[in-house]
PDB file of C-alpha atoms in Angstrom:
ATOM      1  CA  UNK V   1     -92.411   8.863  46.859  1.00 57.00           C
ATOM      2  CA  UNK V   2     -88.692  10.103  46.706  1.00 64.00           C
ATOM      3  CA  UNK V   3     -86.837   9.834  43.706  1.00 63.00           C
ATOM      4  CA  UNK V   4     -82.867   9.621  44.075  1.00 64.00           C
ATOM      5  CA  UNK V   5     -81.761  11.848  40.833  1.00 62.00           C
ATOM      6  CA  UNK V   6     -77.969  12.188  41.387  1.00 61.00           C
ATOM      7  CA  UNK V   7     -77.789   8.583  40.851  1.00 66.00           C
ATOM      8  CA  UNK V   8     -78.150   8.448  36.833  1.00 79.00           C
ATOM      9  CA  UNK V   9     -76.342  11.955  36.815  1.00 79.00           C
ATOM     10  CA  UNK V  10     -72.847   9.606  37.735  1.00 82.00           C
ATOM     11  CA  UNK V  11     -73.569   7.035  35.422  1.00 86.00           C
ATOM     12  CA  UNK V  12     -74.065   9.881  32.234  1.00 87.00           C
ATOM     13  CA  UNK V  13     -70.702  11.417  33.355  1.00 90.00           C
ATOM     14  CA  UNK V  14     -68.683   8.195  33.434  1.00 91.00           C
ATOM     15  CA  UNK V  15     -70.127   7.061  29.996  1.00 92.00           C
ATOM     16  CA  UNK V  16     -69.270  10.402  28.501  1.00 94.00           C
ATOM     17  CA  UNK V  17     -65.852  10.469  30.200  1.00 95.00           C
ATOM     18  CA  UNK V  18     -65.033   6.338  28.596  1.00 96.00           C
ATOM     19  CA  UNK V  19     -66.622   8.132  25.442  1.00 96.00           C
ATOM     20  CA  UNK V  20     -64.090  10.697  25.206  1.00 97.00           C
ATOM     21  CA  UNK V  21     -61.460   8.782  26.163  1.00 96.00           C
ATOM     22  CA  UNK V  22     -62.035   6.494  22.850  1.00 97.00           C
ATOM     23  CA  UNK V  23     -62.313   9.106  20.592  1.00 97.00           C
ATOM     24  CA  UNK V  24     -59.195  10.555  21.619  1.00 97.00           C
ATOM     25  CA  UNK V  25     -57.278   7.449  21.467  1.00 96.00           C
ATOM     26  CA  UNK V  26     -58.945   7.363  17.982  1.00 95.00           C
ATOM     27  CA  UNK V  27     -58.272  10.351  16.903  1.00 95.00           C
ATOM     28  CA  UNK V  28     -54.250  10.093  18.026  1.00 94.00           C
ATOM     29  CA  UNK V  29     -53.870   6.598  16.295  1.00 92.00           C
ATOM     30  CA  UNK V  30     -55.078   7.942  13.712  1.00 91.00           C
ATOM     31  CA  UNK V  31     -52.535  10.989  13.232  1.00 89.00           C
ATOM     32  CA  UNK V  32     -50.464   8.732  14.064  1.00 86.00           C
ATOM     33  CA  UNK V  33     -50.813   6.416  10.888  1.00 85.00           C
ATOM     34  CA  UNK V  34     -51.629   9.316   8.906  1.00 83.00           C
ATOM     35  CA  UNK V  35     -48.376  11.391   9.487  1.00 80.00           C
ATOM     36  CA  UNK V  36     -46.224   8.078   8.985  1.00 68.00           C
ATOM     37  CA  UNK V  37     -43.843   8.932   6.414  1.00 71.00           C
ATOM     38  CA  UNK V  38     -43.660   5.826   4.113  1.00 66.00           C
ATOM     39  CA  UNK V  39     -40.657   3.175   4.058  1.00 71.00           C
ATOM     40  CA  UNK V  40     -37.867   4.235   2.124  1.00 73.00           C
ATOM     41  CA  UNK V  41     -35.420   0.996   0.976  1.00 75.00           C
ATOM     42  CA  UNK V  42     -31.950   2.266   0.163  1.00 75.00           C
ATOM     43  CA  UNK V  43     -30.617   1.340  -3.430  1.00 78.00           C
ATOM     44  CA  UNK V  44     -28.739  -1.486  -3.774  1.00 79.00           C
ATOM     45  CA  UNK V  45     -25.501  -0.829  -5.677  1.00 83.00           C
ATOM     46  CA  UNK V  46     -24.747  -3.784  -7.943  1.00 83.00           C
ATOM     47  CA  UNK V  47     -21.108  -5.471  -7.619  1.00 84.00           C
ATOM     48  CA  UNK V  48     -18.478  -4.196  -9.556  1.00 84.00           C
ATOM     49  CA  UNK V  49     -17.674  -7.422 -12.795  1.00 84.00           C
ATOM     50  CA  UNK V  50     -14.237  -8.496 -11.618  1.00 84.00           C
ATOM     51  CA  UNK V  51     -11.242  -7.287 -13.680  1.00 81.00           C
ATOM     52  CA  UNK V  52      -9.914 -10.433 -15.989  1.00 80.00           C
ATOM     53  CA  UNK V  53      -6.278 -11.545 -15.659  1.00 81.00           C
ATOM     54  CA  UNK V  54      -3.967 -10.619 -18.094  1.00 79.00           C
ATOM     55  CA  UNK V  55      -1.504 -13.035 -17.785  1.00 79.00           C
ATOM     56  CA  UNK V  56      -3.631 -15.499 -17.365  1.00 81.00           C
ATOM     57  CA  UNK V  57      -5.867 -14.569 -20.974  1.00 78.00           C
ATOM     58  CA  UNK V  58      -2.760 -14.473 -22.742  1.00 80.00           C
ATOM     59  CA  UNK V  59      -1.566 -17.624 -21.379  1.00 79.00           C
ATOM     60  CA  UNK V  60      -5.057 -18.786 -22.584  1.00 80.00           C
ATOM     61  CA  UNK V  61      -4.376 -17.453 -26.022  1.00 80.00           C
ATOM     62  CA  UNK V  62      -1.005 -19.193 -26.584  1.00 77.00           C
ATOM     63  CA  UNK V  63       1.525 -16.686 -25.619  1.00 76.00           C
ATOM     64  CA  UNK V  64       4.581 -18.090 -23.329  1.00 69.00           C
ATOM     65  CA  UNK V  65       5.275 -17.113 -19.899  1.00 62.00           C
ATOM     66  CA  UNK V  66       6.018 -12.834 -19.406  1.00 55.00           C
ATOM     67  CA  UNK V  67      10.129 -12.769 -19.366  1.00 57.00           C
ATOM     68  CA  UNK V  68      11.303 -11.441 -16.409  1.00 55.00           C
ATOM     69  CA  UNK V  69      12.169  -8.059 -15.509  1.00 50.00           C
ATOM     70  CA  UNK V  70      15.479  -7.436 -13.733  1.00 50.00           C
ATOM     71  CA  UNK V  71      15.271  -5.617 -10.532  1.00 50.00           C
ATOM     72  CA  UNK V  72      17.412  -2.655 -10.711  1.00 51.00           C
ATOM     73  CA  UNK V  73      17.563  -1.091  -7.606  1.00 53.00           C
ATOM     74  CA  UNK V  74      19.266   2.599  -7.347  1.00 57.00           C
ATOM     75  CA  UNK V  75      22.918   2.607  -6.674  1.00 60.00           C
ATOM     76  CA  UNK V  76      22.306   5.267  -3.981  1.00 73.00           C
ATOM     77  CA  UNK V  77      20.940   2.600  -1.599  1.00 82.00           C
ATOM     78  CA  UNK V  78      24.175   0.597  -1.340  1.00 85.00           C
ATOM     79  CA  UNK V  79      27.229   1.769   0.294  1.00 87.00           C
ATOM     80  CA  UNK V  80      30.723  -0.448  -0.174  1.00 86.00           C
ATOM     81  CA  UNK V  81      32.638  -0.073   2.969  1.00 86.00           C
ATOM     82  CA  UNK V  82      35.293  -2.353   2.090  1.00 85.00           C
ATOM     83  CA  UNK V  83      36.103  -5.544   0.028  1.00 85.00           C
ATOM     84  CA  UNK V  84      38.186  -8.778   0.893  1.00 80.00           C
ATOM     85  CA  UNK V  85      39.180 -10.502  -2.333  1.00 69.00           C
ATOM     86  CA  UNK V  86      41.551 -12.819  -3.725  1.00 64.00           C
ATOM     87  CA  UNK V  87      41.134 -15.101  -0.872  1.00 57.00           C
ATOM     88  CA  UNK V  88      42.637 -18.590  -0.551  1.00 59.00           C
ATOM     89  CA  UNK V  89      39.370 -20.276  -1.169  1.00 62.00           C
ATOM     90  CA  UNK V  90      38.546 -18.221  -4.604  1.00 61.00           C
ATOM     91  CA  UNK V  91      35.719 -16.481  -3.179  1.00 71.00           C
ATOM     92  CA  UNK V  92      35.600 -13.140  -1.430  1.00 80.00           C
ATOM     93  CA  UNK V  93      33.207 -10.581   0.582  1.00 87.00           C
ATOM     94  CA  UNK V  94      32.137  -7.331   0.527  1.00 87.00           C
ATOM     95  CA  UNK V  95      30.910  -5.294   3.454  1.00 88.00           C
ATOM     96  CA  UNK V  96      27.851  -3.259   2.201  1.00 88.00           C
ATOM     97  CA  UNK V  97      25.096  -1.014   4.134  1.00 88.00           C
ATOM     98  CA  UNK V  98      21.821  -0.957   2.843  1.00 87.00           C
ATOM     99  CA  UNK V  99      19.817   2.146   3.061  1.00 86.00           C
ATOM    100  CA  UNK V 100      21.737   3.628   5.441  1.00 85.00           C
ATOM    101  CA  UNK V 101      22.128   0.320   7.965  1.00 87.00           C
ATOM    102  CA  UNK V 102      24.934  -0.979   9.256  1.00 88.00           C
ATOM    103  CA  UNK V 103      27.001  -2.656   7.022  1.00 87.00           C
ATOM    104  CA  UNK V 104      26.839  -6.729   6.577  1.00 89.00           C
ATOM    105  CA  UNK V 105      29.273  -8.890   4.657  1.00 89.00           C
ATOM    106  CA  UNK V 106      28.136 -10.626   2.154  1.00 88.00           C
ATOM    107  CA  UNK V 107      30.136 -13.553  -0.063  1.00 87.00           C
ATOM    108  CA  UNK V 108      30.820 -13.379  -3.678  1.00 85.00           C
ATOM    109  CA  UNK V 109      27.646 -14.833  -5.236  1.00 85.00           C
ATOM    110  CA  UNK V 110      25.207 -14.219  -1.894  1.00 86.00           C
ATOM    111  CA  UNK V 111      21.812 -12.168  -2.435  1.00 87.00           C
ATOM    112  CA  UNK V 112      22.153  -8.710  -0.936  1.00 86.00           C
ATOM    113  CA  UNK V 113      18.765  -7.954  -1.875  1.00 82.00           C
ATOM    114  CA  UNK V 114      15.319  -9.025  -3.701  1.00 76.00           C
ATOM    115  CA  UNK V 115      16.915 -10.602  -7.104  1.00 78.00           C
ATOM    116  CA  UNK V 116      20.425  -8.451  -6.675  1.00 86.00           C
ATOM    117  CA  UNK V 117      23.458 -10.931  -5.865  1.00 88.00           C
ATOM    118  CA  UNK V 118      27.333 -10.572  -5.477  1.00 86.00           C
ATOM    119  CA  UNK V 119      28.581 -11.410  -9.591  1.00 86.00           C
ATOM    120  CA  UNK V 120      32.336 -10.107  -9.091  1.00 84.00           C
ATOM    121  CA  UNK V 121      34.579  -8.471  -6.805  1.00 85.00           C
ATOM    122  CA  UNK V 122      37.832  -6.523  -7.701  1.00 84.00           C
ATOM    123  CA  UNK V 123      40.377  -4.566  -5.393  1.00 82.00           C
ATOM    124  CA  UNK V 124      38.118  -1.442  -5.121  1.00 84.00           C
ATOM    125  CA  UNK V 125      34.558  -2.091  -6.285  1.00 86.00           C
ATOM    126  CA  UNK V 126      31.776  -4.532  -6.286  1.00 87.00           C
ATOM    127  CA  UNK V 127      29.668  -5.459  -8.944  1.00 88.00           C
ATOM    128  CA  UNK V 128      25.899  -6.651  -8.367  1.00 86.00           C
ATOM    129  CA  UNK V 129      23.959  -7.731 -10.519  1.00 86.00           C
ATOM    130  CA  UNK V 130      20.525  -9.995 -10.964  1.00 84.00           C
ATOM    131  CA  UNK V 131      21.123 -13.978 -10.460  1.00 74.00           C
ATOM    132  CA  UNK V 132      19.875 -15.123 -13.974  1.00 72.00           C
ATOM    133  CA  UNK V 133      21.959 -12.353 -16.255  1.00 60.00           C
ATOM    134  CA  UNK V 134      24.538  -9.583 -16.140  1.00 52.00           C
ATOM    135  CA  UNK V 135      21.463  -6.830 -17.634  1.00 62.00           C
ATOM    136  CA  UNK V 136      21.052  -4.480 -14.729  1.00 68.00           C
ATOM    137  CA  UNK V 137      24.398  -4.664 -13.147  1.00 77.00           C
ATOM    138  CA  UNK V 138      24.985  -2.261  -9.976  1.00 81.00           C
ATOM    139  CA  UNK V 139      29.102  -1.526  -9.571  1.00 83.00           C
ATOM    140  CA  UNK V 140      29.818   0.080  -6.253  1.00 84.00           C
ATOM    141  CA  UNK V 141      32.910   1.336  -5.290  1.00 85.00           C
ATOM    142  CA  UNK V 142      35.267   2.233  -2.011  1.00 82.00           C
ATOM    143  CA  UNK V 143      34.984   6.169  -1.501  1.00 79.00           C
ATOM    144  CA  UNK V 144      37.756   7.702  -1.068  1.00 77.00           C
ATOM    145  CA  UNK V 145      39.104   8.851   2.368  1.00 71.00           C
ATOM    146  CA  UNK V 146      39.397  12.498   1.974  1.00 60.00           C
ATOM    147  CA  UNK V 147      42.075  14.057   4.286  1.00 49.00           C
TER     148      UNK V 147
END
């Protein structure tokens, strides 16, 4: 009788070969969960408390409403380039430039800017001034022509 031994010798081989093959996906899962490094969260910052009003704690408190501040603005800005005055109708302009524009004319009592209006005019000069008082007045006046 003839026994075929090569037969079981392939079966062995391709067990230990399916063998090996599980322990080293084993083995690399596990590194793999074992060299991990763990879940960091970031820190949450907490909101910053809002800031309370002023105005509106004091209003809260009984105090009236914050007077009003002229606006000043710096003479420098404004340039009087000529005046018409005296006219028939009682009113009168002034041509002005504004920070170094051209100039505009603007009518005795018009705004020439934020809270600064035309108050008075006079042969040579031009005063401004804020619309509720005369506090913070701005007088400009003709230069001279040098020559």
């Amino acid at each position: 009788m003839m026994t075929n031994t090569s037969a079981p010798w392939g079966l062995r081989l391709g067990t230990l070969a399916l063998w090996a093959l599980a322990g080293a996906s084993l083995v690399y899962w596990g590194l793999q969960l074992a060299v991990r490094p763990p879940l960091v969260s970031a820190p949450v910052a907490a909101p910053a408390p809002p800031l309370p009003d002023a105005q509106a704690l004091a209003r809260l408190l009984g105090a009236g409403p914050a007077p009003a501040t002229p606006v000043v603005a710096a003479p420098s800005r404004f340039v009087l380039q000529g005046v018409l005055a005296g006219t028939a109708s009682g009113g009168g302009a002034a041509l002005i430039a504004i920070d170094n524009q051209p100039a505009r004319p603007f009518r005795l009592g018009a705004t020439v800017t934020d809270g600064l209006v035309v108050k008075s005019l006079g042969r040579r000069q031009v005063r401004l001034g804020p619309s509720e008082g005369t506090e913070g007045a701005v007088t400009l006046e003709v230069p001279e022509k040098g020559g």
